[in-house]
Short mmCIF file of C-alpha atoms and ligand atoms in Angstrom, two decimals:
data_model
loop_
_atom_site.label_atom_id
_atom_site.label_comp_id
_atom_site.label_asym_id
_atom_site.label_seq_id
_atom_site.Cartn_x
_atom_site.Cartn_y
_atom_site.Cartn_z
CA MET A 1 77.34 5.80 227.54
CA LEU A 2 75.77 4.17 224.45
CA GLN A 3 74.67 1.31 226.38
CA ARG A 4 72.96 3.89 229.05
CA ILE A 5 70.90 5.32 226.03
CA TYR A 6 70.10 1.85 224.59
CA ASP A 7 68.60 0.66 228.16
CA TRP A 8 66.75 3.99 228.76
CA VAL A 9 64.85 3.25 225.37
CA ASP A 10 64.51 -0.33 226.16
CA GLU A 11 63.08 0.31 229.20
CA ARG A 12 60.30 2.46 227.69
CA LEU A 13 59.81 0.58 224.61
CA ASP A 14 60.90 -2.89 224.63
CA ILE A 15 63.19 -3.02 221.70
CA THR A 16 65.26 -5.62 222.52
CA PRO A 17 62.81 -8.47 220.69
CA LEU A 18 62.37 -6.36 217.59
CA TRP A 19 66.00 -6.61 216.66
CA ARG A 20 66.48 -9.95 218.06
CA ASP A 21 63.86 -11.00 215.89
CA ILE A 22 65.53 -9.50 212.87
CA ALA A 23 69.25 -10.29 213.87
CA ASP A 24 69.45 -12.95 216.22
CA HIS A 25 69.25 -16.49 214.47
CA GLU A 26 71.13 -19.43 213.99
CA VAL A 27 73.44 -19.69 210.82
CA PRO A 28 73.35 -23.63 210.11
CA GLU A 29 76.76 -25.51 209.87
CA HIS A 30 76.63 -26.25 206.24
CA VAL A 31 76.40 -22.17 205.36
CA ASN A 32 78.88 -21.19 207.58
CA PRO A 33 82.42 -20.85 205.48
CA ALA A 34 84.37 -21.39 208.79
CA HIS A 35 83.26 -24.80 208.69
CA HIS A 36 83.10 -25.73 204.92
CA PHE A 37 84.84 -23.22 202.86
CA SER A 38 82.62 -24.11 199.51
CA ALA A 39 79.79 -22.56 201.59
CA PHE A 40 80.66 -19.35 200.36
CA VAL A 41 78.73 -19.68 197.55
CA TYR A 42 75.67 -18.87 199.97
CA CYS A 43 77.33 -15.15 200.25
CA PHE A 44 76.39 -14.18 196.98
CA GLY A 45 72.45 -13.14 197.90
CA GLY A 46 73.87 -11.06 200.61
CA LEU A 47 76.32 -9.75 198.27
CA THR A 48 73.73 -8.72 195.90
CA PHE A 49 72.09 -6.79 198.91
CA PHE A 50 75.01 -5.22 199.87
CA ILE A 51 75.56 -3.61 196.15
CA VAL A 52 72.00 -2.69 196.16
CA VAL A 53 72.56 -0.56 199.16
CA ILE A 54 75.60 1.16 197.70
CA GLN A 55 73.72 1.73 194.59
CA ILE A 56 70.95 3.49 196.43
CA LEU A 57 73.17 5.53 198.23
CA SER A 58 75.39 6.40 195.78
CA GLY A 59 72.32 7.13 193.37
CA MET A 60 70.75 9.39 195.94
CA PHE A 61 73.71 11.55 196.14
CA LEU A 62 74.57 11.56 192.18
CA THR A 63 70.56 13.15 191.98
CA MET A 64 72.23 16.29 193.96
CA TYR A 65 74.01 17.24 190.92
CA TYR A 66 72.04 15.49 188.02
CA VAL A 67 69.42 16.96 186.02
CA PRO A 68 67.17 14.95 183.60
CA ASP A 69 66.93 17.46 180.83
CA ILE A 70 68.17 17.16 177.87
CA VAL A 71 69.98 20.07 177.50
CA ASN A 72 71.97 19.84 180.97
CA ALA A 73 71.77 16.01 181.30
CA TRP A 74 75.56 15.82 179.77
CA GLU A 75 76.63 18.68 181.07
CA SER A 76 75.64 18.20 184.72
CA VAL A 77 77.20 14.74 184.50
CA TYR A 78 80.24 16.03 183.31
CA TYR A 79 80.09 18.89 185.83
CA LEU A 80 79.59 15.86 188.79
CA GLN A 81 82.40 14.08 187.13
CA ASN A 82 85.02 16.71 186.84
CA GLU A 83 84.39 19.45 188.97
CA VAL A 84 82.90 18.21 192.33
CA ALA A 85 85.23 16.55 194.64
CA PHE A 86 84.93 12.38 194.38
CA GLY A 87 82.72 12.78 191.72
CA VAL A 88 84.72 10.33 189.80
CA ILE A 89 84.36 7.94 192.92
CA VAL A 90 80.60 8.47 193.49
CA ARG A 91 79.89 8.03 189.96
CA GLY A 92 81.98 5.09 189.75
CA MET A 93 80.63 3.53 192.26
CA HIS A 94 77.03 3.60 190.73
CA HIS A 95 78.38 2.65 187.31
CA TRP A 96 80.45 -0.28 188.44
CA GLY A 97 78.24 -1.58 191.10
CA ALA A 98 75.46 -1.67 188.20
CA SER A 99 77.34 -4.50 186.27
CA LEU A 100 78.61 -6.05 189.35
CA VAL A 101 74.91 -6.17 191.12
CA ILE A 102 74.09 -8.45 188.03
CA VAL A 103 77.06 -10.62 188.24
CA MET A 104 76.37 -11.17 191.91
CA MET A 105 72.49 -11.67 191.37
CA PHE A 106 73.56 -14.17 188.41
CA LEU A 107 75.85 -16.13 190.72
CA HIS A 108 73.18 -16.08 193.45
CA THR A 109 70.73 -17.66 191.10
CA LEU A 110 73.19 -20.08 189.71
CA ARG A 111 73.81 -21.56 193.25
CA VAL A 112 69.91 -21.68 193.96
CA PHE A 113 69.23 -23.34 190.97
CA PHE A 114 72.16 -25.99 190.95
CA GLN A 115 71.41 -26.70 194.82
CA GLY A 116 67.79 -27.18 193.98
CA ALA A 117 67.08 -24.78 196.18
CA TYR A 118 63.90 -23.32 194.71
CA LYS A 119 62.26 -26.59 194.97
CA LYS A 120 58.94 -27.23 197.21
CA PRO A 121 58.33 -25.23 199.33
CA ARG A 122 60.49 -22.34 198.58
CA GLU A 123 58.77 -21.98 194.71
CA LEU A 124 57.24 -18.73 195.53
CA ASN A 125 60.58 -17.17 196.82
CA TRP A 126 61.99 -18.16 193.47
CA VAL A 127 59.25 -16.44 191.40
CA VAL A 128 59.86 -12.98 193.53
CA GLY A 129 63.76 -13.71 192.67
CA VAL A 130 63.00 -14.10 189.03
CA LEU A 131 61.06 -10.53 189.50
CA ILE A 132 63.71 -8.81 191.10
CA PHE A 133 65.87 -10.04 188.50
CA PHE A 134 63.66 -8.11 185.75
CA VAL A 135 63.70 -5.08 187.99
CA MET A 136 67.23 -4.96 187.90
CA LEU A 137 67.44 -5.16 184.35
CA GLY A 138 65.11 -2.69 184.12
CA LEU A 139 67.17 -0.14 186.36
CA GLY A 140 70.12 -1.06 184.13
CA PHE A 141 68.04 -0.17 180.91
CA THR A 142 66.52 3.03 182.26
CA GLY A 143 69.95 4.27 184.17
CA TYR A 144 71.96 3.78 180.67
CA LEU A 145 70.10 6.67 178.97
CA LEU A 146 70.56 8.95 181.75
CA PRO A 147 74.25 10.48 181.10
CA TRP A 148 72.51 11.41 177.57
CA ASP A 149 75.23 10.86 175.40
CA MET A 150 75.89 9.01 172.21
CA LYS A 151 76.21 5.67 173.92
CA ALA A 152 73.34 5.89 175.92
CA LEU A 153 70.86 7.17 173.13
CA PHE A 154 71.67 4.56 170.88
CA ALA A 155 71.54 1.87 173.17
CA THR A 156 68.06 3.15 174.01
CA LYS A 157 67.26 3.35 170.41
CA VAL A 158 68.18 -0.36 170.01
CA GLY A 159 66.58 -1.44 173.08
CA LEU A 160 63.02 0.20 172.16
CA GLN A 161 63.67 -1.24 168.63
CA ILE A 162 63.54 -4.64 170.19
CA ALA A 163 60.41 -3.75 172.14
CA VAL A 164 58.82 -3.07 168.83
CA THR A 165 58.92 -6.55 167.91
CA ILE A 166 56.52 -7.42 170.63
CA PRO A 167 53.66 -8.86 168.50
CA VAL A 168 50.49 -6.70 168.57
CA ILE A 169 51.29 -4.18 171.25
CA GLY A 170 54.96 -3.58 170.05
CA GLU A 171 54.47 -0.04 168.82
CA MET A 172 52.45 0.92 171.61
CA ALA A 173 55.02 -0.34 173.94
CA LYS A 174 58.00 1.60 172.32
CA THR A 175 55.30 4.91 172.39
CA LEU A 176 54.55 4.28 175.92
CA LEU A 177 58.34 3.93 177.13
CA ALA A 178 59.65 6.75 175.05
CA GLY A 179 56.83 8.86 175.91
CA GLY A 180 56.32 10.29 172.60
CA GLU A 181 57.56 9.35 168.75
CA ILE A 182 61.13 10.22 169.18
CA ILE A 183 63.66 9.34 171.98
CA GLY A 184 64.37 12.77 173.39
CA ALA A 185 63.21 15.22 176.00
CA GLN A 186 59.76 13.05 177.14
CA THR A 187 62.24 9.69 177.14
CA LEU A 188 64.73 11.34 179.57
CA ALA A 189 62.29 12.47 181.81
CA ARG A 190 60.52 9.06 181.84
CA PHE A 191 63.56 7.17 182.08
CA PHE A 192 64.70 9.06 185.40
CA ALA A 193 61.42 9.06 186.90
CA ILE A 194 61.20 4.96 186.17
CA HIS A 195 64.84 4.73 187.38
CA VAL A 196 64.86 6.53 190.63
CA PHE A 197 61.11 6.34 191.63
CA PHE A 198 59.09 3.19 190.03
CA LEU A 199 61.69 0.52 190.17
CA PRO A 200 63.27 1.28 193.17
CA GLY A 201 59.77 0.95 195.02
CA ALA A 202 59.13 -2.11 193.29
CA LEU A 203 62.84 -3.61 194.26
CA LEU A 204 62.32 -2.89 197.91
CA ALA A 205 58.81 -4.21 198.28
CA LEU A 206 60.29 -7.19 196.29
CA MET A 207 63.47 -7.55 198.36
CA GLY A 208 61.36 -7.05 201.39
CA ALA A 209 59.16 -10.27 200.52
CA HIS A 210 61.77 -12.14 199.40
CA PHE A 211 63.80 -11.72 202.81
CA ILE A 212 60.38 -12.25 204.76
CA MET A 213 60.20 -15.36 203.14
CA ILE A 214 63.68 -16.75 203.93
CA ARG A 215 63.08 -16.00 207.60
CA LYS A 216 59.89 -17.76 207.52
CA GLN A 217 60.89 -20.96 205.72
CA GLY A 218 64.45 -20.80 206.81
CA ILE A 219 67.74 -21.52 204.25
CA SER A 220 67.32 -24.94 202.57
CA GLY A 221 69.37 -27.86 203.79
CA PRO A 222 72.46 -29.49 203.45
CA LEU A 223 73.01 -31.21 199.66
CA MET B 1 88.23 -16.88 234.81
CA ALA B 2 89.99 -14.07 232.98
CA LYS B 3 92.32 -11.98 234.82
CA LYS B 4 91.28 -8.29 235.38
CA ASN B 5 92.06 -5.81 232.31
CA GLU B 6 92.17 -9.15 230.13
CA VAL B 7 90.20 -8.89 226.86
CA THR B 8 88.04 -11.81 226.33
CA ARG B 9 87.95 -13.24 223.09
CA ARG B 10 84.02 -12.35 222.64
CA GLN B 11 85.23 -8.53 223.34
CA PHE B 12 88.48 -8.84 220.96
CA LEU B 13 85.98 -9.91 218.12
CA ASN B 14 83.64 -7.35 218.85
CA TYR B 15 86.18 -4.69 218.73
CA THR B 16 87.76 -5.81 215.82
CA LEU B 17 84.62 -6.45 213.86
CA THR B 18 83.04 -3.15 214.58
CA GLY B 19 86.67 -1.59 213.75
CA VAL B 20 86.76 -3.23 210.16
CA GLY B 21 83.08 -2.69 209.48
CA GLY B 22 83.26 0.73 210.49
CA PHE B 23 86.24 1.23 208.26
CA MET B 24 84.76 -0.37 205.53
CA ALA B 25 81.06 1.93 205.70
CA ALA B 26 83.72 4.85 206.32
CA GLY B 27 85.36 4.14 203.02
CA MET B 28 82.12 3.64 201.26
CA LEU B 29 80.16 6.75 202.77
CA MET B 30 83.47 9.43 203.15
CA PRO B 31 83.54 10.03 199.14
CA MET B 32 79.68 10.41 199.03
CA VAL B 33 79.63 12.80 201.80
CA ARG B 34 82.44 14.90 200.53
CA PHE B 35 80.56 14.93 197.01
CA ALA B 36 77.55 16.35 198.71
CA ILE B 37 79.43 19.11 200.84
CA ASP B 38 81.38 20.24 198.01
CA PRO B 39 79.45 23.43 197.19
CA VAL B 40 80.59 24.68 200.89
CA LEU B 41 84.04 23.69 200.25
CA LYS B 42 84.50 25.40 196.78
CA GLU B 43 86.35 28.84 196.50
CA GLY B 44 84.11 31.60 195.33
CA THR B 45 84.93 32.45 191.55
CA GLU B 46 86.53 35.51 190.66
CA GLN B 47 84.46 38.01 188.22
CA GLU B 48 85.89 39.91 185.30
CA MET B 49 85.88 43.45 185.34
CA VAL B 50 83.26 45.03 182.84
CA PRO B 51 82.91 48.40 181.37
CA VAL B 52 80.01 50.18 182.49
CA MET B 53 79.93 53.60 181.26
CA ASP B 54 82.17 56.67 180.46
CA VAL B 55 83.79 58.59 183.48
CA SER B 56 82.74 61.83 181.94
CA GLU B 57 78.99 60.78 182.16
CA ILE B 58 79.19 60.08 185.76
CA THR B 59 77.27 62.96 187.76
CA LYS B 60 76.99 64.17 191.36
CA GLU B 61 73.38 62.71 191.06
CA PRO B 62 73.57 58.73 191.20
CA GLN B 63 72.53 56.97 188.05
CA ARG B 64 71.28 53.66 187.50
CA LYS B 65 73.41 51.73 185.41
CA LYS B 66 72.84 48.41 184.13
CA PHE B 67 75.47 45.54 182.74
CA LYS B 68 75.71 42.34 181.68
CA VAL B 69 78.25 39.87 183.62
CA ASP B 70 79.02 35.88 182.71
CA GLN B 71 77.46 33.77 185.59
CA VAL B 72 78.88 30.33 185.91
CA ASP B 73 76.26 28.39 187.87
CA GLY B 74 77.65 24.54 188.12
CA TRP B 75 77.34 23.36 184.52
CA TYR B 76 75.23 26.24 183.51
CA GLU B 77 76.63 29.63 182.16
CA SER B 78 74.59 32.45 181.47
CA GLU B 79 74.75 36.16 181.12
CA VAL B 80 73.12 38.16 183.91
CA GLU B 81 72.10 41.66 184.22
CA GLN B 82 73.26 43.70 187.30
CA SER B 83 73.16 47.21 188.03
CA ALA B 84 74.89 49.66 190.20
CA TRP B 85 74.29 53.34 191.43
CA VAL B 86 76.88 55.43 190.31
CA TYR B 87 77.85 59.06 191.15
CA LYS B 88 80.65 61.22 192.08
CA ASP B 89 80.94 62.25 195.81
CA GLU B 90 82.11 65.66 197.50
CA LYS B 91 85.74 64.82 197.24
CA ASP B 92 85.14 63.97 193.16
CA GLU B 93 85.64 60.30 193.80
CA ILE B 94 83.59 58.16 191.83
CA VAL B 95 81.13 55.48 194.25
CA ALA B 96 79.63 52.61 192.66
CA LEU B 97 76.85 51.13 195.11
CA SER B 98 75.26 47.86 194.85
CA PRO B 99 71.31 48.23 194.80
CA VAL B 100 70.83 44.90 196.74
CA CYS B 101 69.29 46.17 199.85
CA LYS B 102 71.28 44.71 202.91
CA HIS B 103 67.79 43.52 204.70
CA LEU B 104 66.62 40.95 202.47
CA GLY B 105 67.86 41.76 199.39
CA CYS B 106 65.22 43.88 197.39
CA THR B 107 66.00 46.45 194.96
CA VAL B 108 66.99 50.00 196.59
CA ASP B 109 66.20 53.32 194.36
CA TRP B 110 67.28 56.60 194.58
CA SER B 111 65.24 59.29 196.21
CA SER B 112 61.97 57.65 194.99
CA ASN B 113 60.19 58.12 198.16
CA ALA B 114 58.87 61.77 198.16
CA ALA B 115 59.21 61.88 201.93
CA TYR B 116 63.09 60.65 202.09
CA PRO B 117 64.38 62.76 199.03
CA ASP B 118 68.37 62.40 198.28
CA GLN B 119 68.25 58.80 200.15
CA PHE B 120 68.56 55.16 198.73
CA TYR B 121 64.78 53.74 199.50
CA CYS B 122 63.92 50.30 199.63
CA PRO B 123 60.31 49.76 198.92
CA CYS B 124 59.69 46.20 200.80
CA HIS B 125 59.79 47.36 204.36
CA GLY B 126 61.13 50.91 204.05
CA GLY B 127 64.74 50.62 204.48
CA ARG B 128 67.00 53.66 204.01
CA TYR B 129 70.34 54.60 203.03
CA THR B 130 72.20 58.06 203.08
CA LYS B 131 73.66 58.99 199.66
CA ASP B 132 77.01 57.36 200.61
CA GLY B 133 75.13 54.11 201.34
CA VAL B 134 75.20 53.99 204.86
CA ASN B 135 72.12 52.75 206.34
CA VAL B 136 69.88 54.95 208.59
CA PRO B 137 69.36 53.88 211.68
CA GLY B 138 65.85 52.57 212.88
CA THR B 139 65.39 51.29 209.48
CA PRO B 140 65.47 47.62 208.94
CA PRO B 141 68.48 47.36 207.25
CA LEU B 142 71.70 46.42 209.45
CA ALA B 143 74.62 47.40 207.12
CA PRO B 144 75.43 49.70 204.38
CA LEU B 145 75.14 48.84 200.76
CA ASP B 146 77.93 46.78 199.28
CA VAL B 147 80.55 48.59 197.09
CA TYR B 148 81.59 47.61 193.67
CA LYS B 149 85.03 46.76 192.97
CA MET B 150 86.31 49.29 190.38
CA LYS B 151 88.88 50.55 188.19
CA VAL B 152 89.03 53.39 185.51
CA GLU B 153 90.83 52.68 182.48
CA LYS B 154 91.03 54.81 179.18
CA GLY B 155 88.40 56.92 180.60
CA LYS B 156 85.80 54.27 181.42
CA LEU B 157 84.76 52.79 184.27
CA TYR B 158 84.90 49.12 185.21
CA LEU B 159 82.84 47.40 187.78
CA GLY B 160 83.62 44.02 189.14
CA LYS B 161 81.96 42.01 192.48
CA PRO B 162 80.18 43.93 194.90
CA GLU B 163 81.92 43.74 198.27
CA PRO B 164 80.50 44.31 201.63
CA ARG B 165 82.47 46.93 203.55
S1 LIG C 301 64.67 44.48 201.84
FE1 LIG C 301 65.11 46.32 201.91
S2 LIG C 301 63.91 46.71 203.48
FE2 LIG C 301 63.54 44.73 203.91
#
């Protein structure tokens, strides 16, 4: 049945080359853990991507209940965690995934660093990778404020106080991030927008570039 | 060559990998989907009975009575105003009708249209109901007005949730 539907579409649109191009490629022996178990270090990039997918999905579902407003934010988080079925799990996925994605990304970076995989001709991909790292940290920072509890509030105060120490533009940077003089209603709305629209958009674009470059250049050779 | 009905290594791997992958994906997606559809599966909330008026004030003519009820909307609780058309019928029994039109939810009024005295009239699309709340055939509403759950205690009329008949 599935095969027949596929054939029907393929006959008209010739989709086989499309997915072949994406999915069908050789995995060199030195990155295959079945040959050398130590090759598991090549998994960290993929694991980072896998967790990013979980983060995007669980985040999308969380916004069904969450409201970015200082009166209701905490209440809505409390409600979705305690009153909605599987709320603990969905929020837990997003909460733990946020930490895990940093860990995986860090391990991936270490592997690339110690194998010297960033060297010519792959310097550009290293740069994109570092940008992804910063975007992830930004996602972590903005997401931390959203539950609007004491921990969130003071973590953000500290974070913005660090921004003030930037020479010359420090104060401006803080006001821009906070959306006003204090950390309050405007900060929450702003951080929410940054967390769910701007940074994920940047992240998807950068990850696209990251993957295209890998396909173009191939995985770096064995040590 | 493989005998008939024998599973090849490739088939076996395909099935196992699809199975394990599907299981993992389901484990990931199931909580999220259940989370999203929770409102459909939640049981409706009960509403407390609130005192609306003295029984002695109830007349044969429908009166519009407003009263406040606590409404819990997820994480947001508020007091909302509801109203009821209250009167005594020929058998001297108390009737409390919801003013929400059964066509598309506008608010009906008693005897407000000079052409149809002694009927409930809905201004939105001209829906009409007789005094007992039954919809007049040929007008838009397809069901009679909801009736409030009620009780009388110490000379006071208490109303609960409106219920369809
Ligand atoms: S809503 Fe009352 S007639 Fe249409």
